[in-house]
CSV table of C-alpha atoms in Angstrom, one decimal:
chain,number,residue,atom,x,y,z
M,1,UNK,CA,51.1,-49.7,21.8
M,2,UNK,CA,51.4,-47.1,24.5
M,3,UNK,CA,48.8,-47.4,27.3
M,4,UNK,CA,47.3,-44.2,28.6
M,5,UNK,CA,48.6,-42.7,31.8
M,6,UNK,CA,46.6,-43.4,34.9
M,7,UNK,CA,43.7,-41.0,35.0
M,8,UNK,CA,44.3,-40.0,31.4
M,9,UNK,CA,40.8,-41.2,30.4
M,10,UNK,CA,39.4,-38.5,32.7
M,11,UNK,CA,41.5,-35.7,31.4
M,12,UNK,CA,43.5,-35.2,34.5
M,13,UNK,CA,47.3,-34.7,34.8
M,14,UNK,CA,49.4,-37.2,36.7
M,15,UNK,CA,49.1,-36.3,40.4
M,16,UNK,CA,46.6,-33.5,39.6
M,17,UNK,CA,43.0,-33.2,40.9
M,18,UNK,CA,40.2,-35.2,39.2
M,19,UNK,CA,38.2,-33.4,36.6
M,20,UNK,CA,34.5,-34.6,36.4
M,21,UNK,CA,33.7,-34.2,32.6
M,22,UNK,CA,30.0,-35.3,33.4
M,23,UNK,CA,29.5,-31.8,35.0
M,24,UNK,CA,27.9,-29.3,32.8
M,25,UNK,CA,27.1,-26.5,35.1
M,26,UNK,CA,23.4,-26.2,34.6
M,27,UNK,CA,22.8,-25.5,38.3
M,28,UNK,CA,24.8,-22.3,37.9
M,29,UNK,CA,22.0,-20.9,35.7
M,30,UNK,CA,19.7,-20.4,38.8
M,31,UNK,CA,22.4,-18.4,40.5
M,32,UNK,CA,23.0,-16.3,37.3
M,33,UNK,CA,19.2,-15.6,37.2
M,34,UNK,CA,19.1,-14.6,40.8
M,35,UNK,CA,21.9,-12.2,40.4
M,36,UNK,CA,20.3,-10.6,37.3
M,37,UNK,CA,17.0,-10.3,38.9
M,38,UNK,CA,18.6,-8.8,42.1
M,39,UNK,CA,20.4,-6.3,40.0
M,40,UNK,CA,17.3,-5.3,38.0
M,41,UNK,CA,14.8,-5.4,40.9
M,42,UNK,CA,11.2,-6.2,40.7
M,43,UNK,CA,8.1,-4.2,39.6
M,44,UNK,CA,4.6,-4.8,41.0
M,45,UNK,CA,1.5,-2.9,40.3
M,46,UNK,CA,-1.5,-3.5,42.7
M,47,UNK,CA,-5.0,-1.9,42.2
M,48,UNK,CA,-7.2,-1.6,45.2
M,49,UNK,CA,-11.0,-1.2,44.7
M,50,UNK,CA,-13.7,-0.8,47.2
M,51,UNK,CA,-16.0,1.7,48.9
M,52,UNK,CA,-14.5,4.4,51.1
M,53,UNK,CA,-13.9,3.5,54.6
M,54,UNK,CA,-13.1,-0.2,54.1
M,55,UNK,CA,-9.4,0.3,55.1
M,56,UNK,CA,-7.8,-0.1,51.6
M,57,UNK,CA,-4.9,2.3,52.3
M,58,UNK,CA,-4.4,0.8,55.8
M,59,UNK,CA,-4.2,-2.8,54.4
M,60,UNK,CA,-1.7,-1.9,51.8
M,61,UNK,CA,0.6,-0.3,54.4
M,62,UNK,CA,0.2,-3.3,56.6
M,63,UNK,CA,1.0,-5.7,53.8
M,64,UNK,CA,4.3,-4.0,52.9
M,65,UNK,CA,5.2,-2.8,56.3
M,66,UNK,CA,5.6,0.8,54.8
M,67,UNK,CA,3.5,3.9,54.1
M,68,UNK,CA,2.9,2.8,50.5
M,69,UNK,CA,-0.6,4.2,50.3
M,70,UNK,CA,-1.6,7.8,51.5
M,71,UNK,CA,-4.8,8.4,53.1
M,72,UNK,CA,-6.5,11.4,51.5
M,73,UNK,CA,-7.1,14.4,53.7
M,74,UNK,CA,-10.3,16.0,52.7
M,75,UNK,CA,-11.3,19.4,53.7
M,76,UNK,CA,-15.0,19.7,53.1
M,77,UNK,CA,-18.0,17.5,53.0
M,78,UNK,CA,-18.4,18.1,49.2
M,79,UNK,CA,-15.0,16.7,48.6
M,80,UNK,CA,-15.6,13.6,50.5
M,81,UNK,CA,-17.4,11.7,47.8
M,82,UNK,CA,-16.0,12.3,44.3
M,83,UNK,CA,-18.6,12.7,41.6
M,84,UNK,CA,-16.8,10.4,39.4
M,85,UNK,CA,-14.2,7.6,40.0
M,86,UNK,CA,-10.8,9.0,40.2
M,87,UNK,CA,-7.8,6.8,39.6
M,88,UNK,CA,-4.6,7.7,41.5
M,89,UNK,CA,-1.3,6.0,41.4
M,90,UNK,CA,1.5,6.3,44.0
M,91,UNK,CA,4.9,4.4,43.5
M,92,UNK,CA,7.5,3.5,46.2
M,93,UNK,CA,10.9,1.8,46.1
M,94,UNK,CA,11.0,-0.9,48.7
M,95,UNK,CA,14.1,-2.9,49.7
M,96,UNK,CA,14.2,-6.1,51.9
M,97,UNK,CA,17.3,-8.2,52.4
M,98,UNK,CA,19.0,-6.8,49.3
M,99,UNK,CA,15.9,-7.3,47.0
M,100,UNK,CA,14.5,-4.0,45.5
M,101,UNK,CA,11.0,-3.6,44.4
M,102,UNK,CA,9.2,-0.8,42.8
M,103,UNK,CA,5.7,-1.1,44.1
M,104,UNK,CA,2.9,1.0,42.6
M,105,UNK,CA,-0.5,1.1,44.4
M,106,UNK,CA,-3.4,2.3,42.2
M,107,UNK,CA,-6.4,3.6,44.2
M,108,UNK,CA,-9.9,4.2,43.0
M,109,UNK,CA,-11.6,6.7,45.3
M,110,UNK,CA,-15.2,7.2,44.4
M,111,UNK,CA,-16.0,3.6,43.5
M,112,UNK,CA,-19.3,2.4,44.9
M,113,UNK,CA,-19.9,5.7,46.8
M,114,UNK,CA,-22.7,7.1,44.6
M,115,UNK,CA,-26.4,6.6,44.9
M,116,UNK,CA,-26.4,5.3,41.3
M,117,UNK,CA,-23.4,3.0,40.8
M,118,UNK,CA,-24.4,1.8,37.3
M,119,UNK,CA,-21.4,1.2,35.1
M,120,UNK,CA,-19.0,2.4,37.7
M,121,UNK,CA,-16.6,-0.4,36.7
M,122,UNK,CA,-16.0,1.3,33.3
M,123,UNK,CA,-13.4,3.8,34.2
M,124,UNK,CA,-11.4,1.0,35.9
M,125,UNK,CA,-11.6,-1.3,33.0
M,126,UNK,CA,-10.6,1.6,30.7
M,127,UNK,CA,-7.5,2.3,32.9
M,128,UNK,CA,-6.4,-1.4,32.8
M,129,UNK,CA,-6.8,-1.6,29.0
M,130,UNK,CA,-5.0,1.7,28.6
M,131,UNK,CA,-2.0,0.3,30.4
M,132,UNK,CA,-2.0,-2.8,28.1
M,133,UNK,CA,-2.2,-0.4,25.1
M,134,UNK,CA,0.7,1.7,26.3
M,135,UNK,CA,2.8,-1.5,26.7
M,136,UNK,CA,1.7,-2.8,23.3
M,137,UNK,CA,2.8,0.4,21.6
M,138,UNK,CA,6.1,0.3,23.2
M,139,UNK,CA,6.5,-3.4,22.3
M,140,UNK,CA,5.6,-2.9,18.5
M,141,UNK,CA,8.1,0.0,18.1
M,142,UNK,CA,10.9,-0.6,15.7
M,143,UNK,CA,13.5,0.8,18.0
M,144,UNK,CA,11.9,-0.4,21.2
M,145,UNK,CA,13.5,0.0,24.7
M,146,UNK,CA,15.6,-2.8,26.0
M,147,UNK,CA,13.4,-2.9,29.1
M,148,UNK,CA,9.8,-1.7,28.5
M,149,UNK,CA,8.3,0.3,31.4
M,150,UNK,CA,5.5,-2.0,32.8
M,151,UNK,CA,2.5,0.0,34.1
M,152,UNK,CA,0.1,-3.0,33.6
M,153,UNK,CA,-2.1,-3.8,36.5
M,154,UNK,CA,-0.9,-7.1,37.9
M,155,UNK,CA,-3.5,-7.6,40.6
M,156,UNK,CA,-6.7,-6.1,41.7
M,157,UNK,CA,-7.6,-6.5,45.4
M,158,UNK,CA,-11.3,-6.1,45.7
M,159,UNK,CA,-12.6,-5.1,49.2
M,160,UNK,CA,-16.0,-6.6,50.1
M,161,UNK,CA,-17.9,-4.9,53.0
M,162,UNK,CA,-18.2,-7.2,56.1
M,163,UNK,CA,-22.0,-7.5,55.9
M,164,UNK,CA,-21.9,-11.2,56.9
M,165,UNK,CA,-24.8,-11.9,54.4
M,166,UNK,CA,-24.0,-12.1,50.6
M,167,UNK,CA,-22.4,-10.3,47.8
M,168,UNK,CA,-24.1,-7.0,46.5
M,169,UNK,CA,-25.0,-6.9,42.8
M,170,UNK,CA,-22.2,-4.2,42.4
M,171,UNK,CA,-19.6,-6.8,43.8
M,172,UNK,CA,-20.9,-9.5,41.5
M,173,UNK,CA,-20.9,-7.3,38.4
M,174,UNK,CA,-17.5,-5.7,39.0
M,175,UNK,CA,-15.8,-9.0,39.6
M,176,UNK,CA,-17.5,-10.7,36.7
M,177,UNK,CA,-16.4,-8.2,34.2
M,178,UNK,CA,-12.9,-7.4,35.6
M,179,UNK,CA,-11.8,-11.0,36.2
M,180,UNK,CA,-11.6,-11.3,32.5
M,181,UNK,CA,-8.8,-8.7,32.2
M,182,UNK,CA,-7.0,-8.8,35.5
M,183,UNK,CA,-6.1,-11.1,38.4
M,184,UNK,CA,-8.9,-10.4,41.1
M,185,UNK,CA,-8.2,-11.2,44.7
M,186,UNK,CA,-11.4,-10.6,46.9
M,187,UNK,CA,-10.9,-9.8,50.5
M,188,UNK,CA,-13.4,-9.2,53.3
M,189,UNK,CA,-12.5,-5.8,54.8
M,190,UNK,CA,-12.3,-5.2,58.5
M,191,UNK,CA,-13.1,-8.9,59.1
M,192,UNK,CA,-12.6,-8.4,62.9
M,193,UNK,CA,-16.1,-7.0,62.9
M,194,UNK,CA,-17.5,-10.4,62.3
M,195,UNK,CA,-17.7,-13.4,64.8
M,196,UNK,CA,-15.9,-16.6,63.7
M,197,UNK,CA,-19.2,-18.2,62.8
M,198,UNK,CA,-20.3,-15.2,60.8
M,199,UNK,CA,-17.0,-15.0,58.9
M,200,UNK,CA,-17.0,-18.7,58.0
M,201,UNK,CA,-20.7,-18.5,56.8
M,202,UNK,CA,-19.9,-15.3,54.8
M,203,UNK,CA,-16.8,-16.8,53.2
M,204,UNK,CA,-18.8,-19.9,52.2
M,205,UNK,CA,-21.6,-17.9,50.8
M,206,UNK,CA,-19.2,-15.7,48.7
M,207,UNK,CA,-17.5,-18.8,47.3
M,208,UNK,CA,-20.9,-20.2,46.2
M,209,UNK,CA,-21.8,-16.9,44.5
M,210,UNK,CA,-18.5,-16.7,42.7
M,211,UNK,CA,-19.0,-20.2,41.3
M,212,UNK,CA,-22.7,-19.4,40.4
M,213,UNK,CA,-21.7,-16.3,38.4
M,214,UNK,CA,-18.7,-17.9,36.6
M,215,UNK,CA,-16.2,-15.5,38.3
M,216,UNK,CA,-12.7,-16.8,38.2
M,217,UNK,CA,-10.5,-15.2,40.8
M,218,UNK,CA,-6.8,-15.8,41.4
M,219,UNK,CA,-5.3,-18.4,41.7
M,220,UNK,CA,-7.2,-19.7,38.5
M,221,UNK,CA,-7.3,-23.5,38.2
M,222,UNK,CA,-6.2,-23.7,34.6
M,223,UNK,CA,-2.8,-22.2,35.7
M,224,UNK,CA,-1.9,-25.0,38.0
M,225,UNK,CA,1.3,-26.2,36.4
M,226,UNK,CA,2.0,-29.3,38.3
M,227,UNK,CA,0.8,-31.4,41.4
M,228,UNK,CA,2.8,-29.1,43.8
M,229,UNK,CA,1.2,-25.9,42.4
M,230,UNK,CA,-2.3,-27.6,42.5
M,231,UNK,CA,-1.8,-28.5,46.3
M,232,UNK,CA,-0.6,-25.0,47.2
M,233,UNK,CA,-3.2,-23.2,45.2
M,234,UNK,CA,-6.1,-25.5,46.5
M,235,UNK,CA,-5.3,-24.4,50.0
M,236,UNK,CA,-5.5,-20.8,49.0
M,237,UNK,CA,-8.8,-21.3,47.1
M,238,UNK,CA,-10.2,-22.8,50.2
M,239,UNK,CA,-9.5,-19.5,52.1
M,240,UNK,CA,-10.9,-17.2,49.4
M,241,UNK,CA,-12.1,-14.6,50.1
M,242,UNK,CA,-9.3,-13.6,52.5
M,243,UNK,CA,-10.5,-12.2,55.8
M,244,UNK,CA,-8.2,-9.3,56.6
M,245,UNK,CA,-7.4,-6.6,59.1
M,246,UNK,CA,-5.2,-3.7,58.5
M,247,UNK,CA,-3.6,-1.4,61.0
M,248,UNK,CA,-1.0,1.5,61.1
M,249,UNK,CA,-0.4,1.2,64.8
M,250,UNK,CA,2.5,-0.9,66.3
M,251,UNK,CA,2.1,-2.7,69.5
M,252,UNK,CA,4.5,-4.7,71.7
M,253,UNK,CA,3.2,-8.3,72.1
M,254,UNK,CA,5.1,-11.2,73.8
M,255,UNK,CA,8.4,-9.3,73.2
M,256,UNK,CA,7.9,-8.4,69.6
M,257,UNK,CA,6.5,-5.4,67.8
M,258,UNK,CA,3.8,-5.9,65.4
M,259,UNK,CA,1.1,-3.9,63.4
M,260,UNK,CA,-2.3,-4.6,64.8
M,261,UNK,CA,-5.5,-3.4,66.4
M,262,UNK,CA,-5.9,-3.3,70.2
M,263,UNK,CA,-9.1,-4.4,71.8
M,264,UNK,CA,-10.1,-5.0,75.4
M,265,UNK,CA,-9.7,-8.8,74.6
M,266,UNK,CA,-6.2,-8.5,73.1
M,267,UNK,CA,-4.3,-7.4,70.0
M,268,UNK,CA,-5.3,-8.5,66.5
M,269,UNK,CA,-2.3,-8.8,64.2
M,270,UNK,CA,-2.8,-7.3,60.8
M,271,UNK,CA,-3.7,-9.8,58.0
M,272,UNK,CA,-3.5,-12.8,60.4
M,273,UNK,CA,-7.1,-13.6,60.1
M,274,UNK,CA,-6.2,-15.4,56.9
M,275,UNK,CA,-2.7,-17.0,56.9
M,276,UNK,CA,-3.0,-17.8,53.2
M,277,UNK,CA,-3.1,-14.1,52.5
M,278,UNK,CA,0.5,-14.1,54.0
M,279,UNK,CA,1.4,-16.8,51.5
M,280,UNK,CA,-0.1,-14.6,48.7
M,281,UNK,CA,2.1,-11.8,50.1
M,282,UNK,CA,5.2,-13.9,49.3
M,283,UNK,CA,7.4,-13.0,46.3
M,284,UNK,CA,6.5,-16.4,44.8
M,285,UNK,CA,2.9,-15.3,44.3
M,286,UNK,CA,3.9,-11.8,43.4
M,287,UNK,CA,5.8,-13.2,40.5
M,288,UNK,CA,3.1,-15.7,39.6
M,289,UNK,CA,0.4,-12.9,39.2
M,290,UNK,CA,2.9,-11.0,37.0
M,291,UNK,CA,3.4,-14.0,34.8
M,292,UNK,CA,-0.4,-14.6,34.4
M,293,UNK,CA,-0.9,-11.0,33.6
M,294,UNK,CA,1.7,-11.1,30.9
M,295,UNK,CA,0.9,-14.5,29.4
M,296,UNK,CA,-2.9,-14.5,29.7
M,297,UNK,CA,-4.5,-11.2,30.2
M,298,UNK,CA,-2.2,-9.0,28.3
M,299,UNK,CA,-1.8,-11.7,25.5
M,300,UNK,CA,-5.5,-11.8,25.0
M,301,UNK,CA,-5.6,-8.0,24.7
M,302,UNK,CA,-2.6,-8.0,22.2
M,303,UNK,CA,-4.2,-10.6,20.0
M,304,UNK,CA,-7.4,-8.8,19.9
M,305,UNK,CA,-5.9,-5.4,19.1
M,306,UNK,CA,-3.6,-6.8,16.4
M,307,UNK,CA,-6.6,-8.6,14.8
M,308,UNK,CA,-8.4,-5.3,14.8
M,309,UNK,CA,-5.5,-3.5,13.1
M,310,UNK,CA,-5.3,-6.2,10.5
M,311,UNK,CA,-9.0,-5.9,9.7
M,312,UNK,CA,-8.8,-2.1,9.5
M,313,UNK,CA,-5.8,-2.4,7.2
M,314,UNK,CA,-7.5,-5.1,5.0
M,315,UNK,CA,-10.6,-2.9,4.6
M,316,UNK,CA,-8.4,0.0,3.6
M,317,UNK,CA,-6.7,-2.1,0.9
M,318,UNK,CA,-10.1,-3.4,-0.4
M,319,UNK,CA,-9.6,-7.0,0.8
M,320,UNK,CA,-12.8,-8.8,1.5
M,321,UNK,CA,-13.4,-9.8,5.1
M,322,UNK,CA,-13.9,-13.5,4.4
M,323,UNK,CA,-10.5,-13.6,2.7
M,324,UNK,CA,-9.0,-12.2,5.8
M,325,UNK,CA,-10.8,-14.7,8.0
M,326,UNK,CA,-9.6,-17.5,5.8
M,327,UNK,CA,-6.0,-16.3,6.0
M,328,UNK,CA,-6.1,-16.1,9.8
M,329,UNK,CA,-7.4,-19.7,10.0
């Protein structure tokens, strides 16, 4: 009986380097995914909603350190307040450290600017559902595209006026209805107009009203996947609504340039009133809101629409509705 050569059990040649057959290479998958994502780039669609003059465009420019949202230049007094809500989209390609992102900012001029704001949320709801419908139609095509263009609204940043008192009925109604179809992120606009005490009281009051009205804003508790997620998201929930300040002006402070607002007491850096908003700004949360949009909000829309189609087809074929219901169960 011939005994195996030294090292033969490990598949190595005599004198050659040792080969670890226990290594599978699973860790390489992350690098492959990273390279693929870097090659494809990212898409993010953010809707901003709030009354005129709350700094929506300025905040978006501050967040992404770029002119991603244009301020409208209005010529006459009649044009300053649109008679109906207009929905305008503007897309930009942003690159940072080799990562490319197509950012689309969807503005809603005219929201909340009328004397009678009844049902002013309806055009926005329709727009969001129209994007789901467009994606669904692409998805169910027999010869569908390898990469379906994604115009779905991933996040809606809702701007609350810095009254310091409580939410308006319009704020409650909008967030209550829209939170069922899109990720809502409430922010207190121009928060530097409030004292620290007023800001803390206002934030606490808004959190109470959100709970009382059953309004589930991002990050939703049911989407905490593990203890680490829960810990991170709980810190963010404690800061909701985010208190934000936007600025297009750059200033030199302690040797570094920053976007901020200069006052006689000093310079307020844009968005720094709520550090958790900077966490939300990170790519981790950008991807998270996209995942929730796809797996929860869009999925609910898709199921409802396909059920509607099945019902219509069943009626056309003369199948009783109770038979259809039994089949779905």
